CSV table of C-alpha atoms in Angstrom, one decimal:
chain,number,residue,atom,x,y,z
A,1,MET,CA,2.5,-13.3,-5.6
A,2,GLY,CA,1.0,-14.2,-9.0
A,3,ASN,CA,-1.8,-16.2,-7.4
A,4,ASN,CA,-2.6,-13.3,-5.1
A,5,LEU,CA,-2.9,-11.0,-8.1
A,6,LYS,CA,-5.1,-13.5,-9.9
A,7,ILE,CA,-7.4,-13.8,-6.9
A,8,ILE,CA,-7.5,-10.0,-6.5
A,9,ARG,CA,-8.4,-9.5,-10.1
A,10,SER,CA,-11.0,-12.3,-10.0
A,11,ASN,CA,-12.6,-10.8,-6.9
A,12,SER,CA,-12.8,-7.4,-8.8
A,13,GLY,CA,-14.8,-9.0,-11.6
A,14,LYS,CA,-12.2,-7.9,-14.2
A,15,THR,CA,-10.7,-10.0,-17.0
A,16,GLN,CA,-7.0,-10.1,-17.6
A,17,LYS,CA,-7.6,-8.3,-20.9
A,18,GLN,CA,-9.5,-5.5,-19.1
A,19,VAL,CA,-6.8,-5.0,-16.5
A,20,ALA,CA,-4.0,-5.0,-19.1
A,21,GLU,CA,-5.9,-2.5,-21.3
A,22,GLU,CA,-6.8,-0.1,-18.4
A,23,LEU,CA,-3.2,-0.2,-17.1
A,24,GLY,CA,-1.7,0.3,-20.6
A,25,ILE,CA,0.3,-2.9,-20.7
A,26,SER,CA,0.1,-5.9,-23.1
A,27,LEU,CA,-2.1,-8.8,-22.2
A,28,SER,CA,0.9,-11.2,-22.5
A,29,ALA,CA,2.9,-9.1,-20.0
A,30,TYR,CA,0.0,-9.0,-17.5
A,31,ARG,CA,-0.4,-12.8,-17.8
A,32,THR,CA,3.2,-13.3,-16.9
A,33,TYR,CA,2.7,-11.2,-13.7
A,34,GLU,CA,-0.3,-13.4,-12.7
A,35,GLN,CA,1.7,-16.6,-13.6
A,36,GLY,CA,4.6,-15.4,-11.4
A,37,THR,CA,7.0,-15.8,-14.3
A,38,ARG,CA,7.8,-12.0,-14.4
A,39,ARG,CA,8.6,-9.8,-11.5
A,40,LEU,CA,6.5,-6.7,-10.9
A,41,THR,CA,8.3,-3.4,-10.9
A,42,ASP,CA,7.8,-1.1,-7.9
A,43,GLU,CA,5.9,1.3,-10.1
A,44,LEU,CA,3.5,-1.4,-11.5
A,45,LEU,CA,3.1,-2.8,-8.0
A,46,LEU,CA,1.9,0.5,-6.8
A,47,GLN,CA,-0.3,1.1,-9.9
A,48,LEU,CA,-1.9,-2.3,-9.3
A,49,SER,CA,-2.4,-1.6,-5.6
A,50,THR,CA,-4.2,1.7,-6.5
A,51,TYR,CA,-6.1,0.1,-9.4
A,52,PHE,CA,-7.6,-2.7,-7.3
A,53,SER,CA,-7.8,-0.6,-4.1
A,54,VAL,CA,-5.8,-3.1,-2.1
A,55,SER,CA,-2.6,-2.9,-0.1
A,56,VAL,CA,0.8,-3.7,-1.7
A,57,ASP,CA,1.0,-6.5,0.9
A,58,SER,CA,-2.2,-8.1,-0.5
A,59,ILE,CA,-0.5,-8.4,-3.9
A,60,LEU,CA,2.8,-9.6,-2.5
A,61,GLY,CA,1.2,-12.0,-0.1
A,62,SER,CA,2.7,-10.7,3.1
A,63,LYS,CA,1.3,-12.2,6.3
A,64,PHE,CA,0.0,-8.7,7.2
A,65,SER,CA,-2.2,-8.3,4.2
A,66,ALA,CA,-5.8,-7.3,4.9
A,67,SER,CA,-8.7,-9.5,3.8
A,68,LEU,CA,-10.2,-8.1,0.6
A,69,SER,CA,-13.7,-8.8,2.0
A,70,SER,CA,-12.9,-7.2,5.4
A,71,PRO,CA,-15.3,-4.3,6.0
A,72,SER,CA,-12.7,-2.2,7.7
A,73,PHE,CA,-10.3,-2.7,4.7
A,74,LEU,CA,-13.0,-1.8,2.2
A,75,GLU,CA,-14.1,1.3,4.1
A,76,ASP,CA,-10.7,2.6,5.0
A,77,SER,CA,-9.7,4.3,1.7
A,78,GLU,CA,-8.0,7.1,3.6
A,79,MET,CA,-5.6,4.6,5.2
A,80,ARG,CA,-4.9,2.9,1.9
A,81,SER,CA,-4.2,6.3,0.4
A,82,ILE,CA,-1.8,7.3,3.1
A,83,VAL,CA,0.1,4.0,2.9
A,84,ASN,CA,0.2,4.1,-1.0
A,85,ALA,CA,1.5,7.7,-0.9
A,86,ALA,CA,4.1,6.9,1.7
A,87,VAL,CA,5.3,3.8,-0.1
A,88,SER,CA,5.4,5.4,-3.5
A,89,GLU,CA,8.0,7.9,-2.3
A,90,MET,CA,10.2,5.3,-0.6
A,91,ASN,CA,13.4,3.9,-2.0
A,92,LYS,CA,14.2,0.3,-1.5
A,93,GLU,CA,16.0,0.8,1.8
A,94,ASP,CA,13.1,2.9,3.2
A,95,ARG,CA,10.6,0.1,2.1
A,96,GLN,CA,12.8,-2.5,4.0
A,97,GLN,CA,12.8,-0.3,7.1
A,98,PHE,CA,9.0,0.2,6.8
A,99,LYS,CA,8.5,-3.5,6.5
A,100,LYS,CA,10.6,-4.1,9.6
A,101,LEU,CA,8.6,-1.5,11.5
A,102,LEU,CA,5.3,-3.1,10.5
A,103,GLU,CA,6.6,-6.5,11.5
A,104,SER,CA,7.7,-5.2,14.9
A,105,TYR,CA,4.4,-3.3,15.3
A,106,MET,CA,2.4,-6.4,14.6
A,107,ALA,CA,4.4,-8.4,17.2
A,108,LEU,CA,3.5,-6.0,20.0
A,109,SER,CA,0.6,-6.1,22.4
A,110,SER,CA,-2.0,-3.3,22.2
A,111,THR,CA,-0.2,-1.5,25.1
A,112,GLY,CA,3.2,-1.8,23.2
A,113,ARG,CA,1.5,-0.5,20.0
A,114,LYS,CA,0.2,2.5,21.8
A,115,GLN,CA,3.6,3.2,23.4
A,116,LEU,CA,5.3,2.9,20.0
A,117,ALA,CA,2.8,5.3,18.5
A,118,ASP,CA,3.2,7.7,21.4
A,119,SER,CA,7.0,7.6,21.0
A,120,ALA,CA,6.8,8.2,17.3
A,121,ASP,CA,4.5,11.2,17.9
A,122,THR,CA,6.9,12.6,20.4
A,123,MET,CA,9.8,12.2,18.0
A,124,ASN,CA,7.8,13.9,15.3
A,125,ARG,CA,6.7,16.8,17.5
A,126,SER,CA,10.3,17.4,18.6
A,127,GLY,CA,11.2,18.3,15.1
A,128,LYS,CA,14.6,16.8,15.6
A,129,TYR,CA,13.9,13.9,13.1
A,130,LYS,CA,11.6,15.7,10.7
A,131,ARG,CA,12.3,15.8,7.0
A,132,PHE,CA,11.0,18.3,4.5
A,133,GLY,CA,7.9,17.4,2.4
A,134,ASN,CA,5.9,14.7,4.1
A,135,ILE,CA,3.7,13.5,1.2
A,136,ALA,CA,1.5,11.2,3.3
A,137,LYS,CA,0.7,13.9,5.8
A,138,SER,CA,0.0,16.4,3.0
A,139,ASN,CA,-2.3,14.0,1.3
A,140,VAL,CA,-4.3,13.6,4.5
A,141,SER,CA,-4.5,17.3,5.0
A,142,ALA,CA,-5.6,17.8,1.4
A,143,SER,CA,-8.3,15.1,1.7
A,144,SER,CA,-9.6,16.5,5.0
A,145,HIS,CA,-9.6,20.0,3.6
A,146,SER,CA,-11.6,18.9,0.5
A,147,ARG,CA,-14.1,17.0,2.7
A,148,ALA,CA,-14.6,20.1,4.8
A,149,LYS,CA,-15.2,22.2,1.7
A,150,THR,CA,-17.9,19.8,0.4
A,151,ALA,CA,-19.6,19.6,3.8
């Protein structure tokens, strides 16, 4: 993880001191995160993800992380926003389930992925499994609404 954070920071053109100051943490604390001798809190992990505009997986080094130079990753700020919003409201158990879902999704063929998405949409539309206050959906609606206003 630490090496990933160092690479992400280097690719951003920022120094350790700049990042630490802009995040409001000490330089020595930030260095320990990059060295991997100190574990990131969930809050700081999300803060770093947002700060560098990368996925949490990119920082953690998951096999599903997007390439930082990938045009689709760089251009898809709405997707990063949705994922960050969703993950930020998840507890540890929810994050583990989310990870399991992503791993399963990535193992499927394109037909399987479509069927999974269709099934999830059907479950969502039924209302049977809905929960109150979907932050990711509300963030998408808000961003779409603000784009419509500026157009």
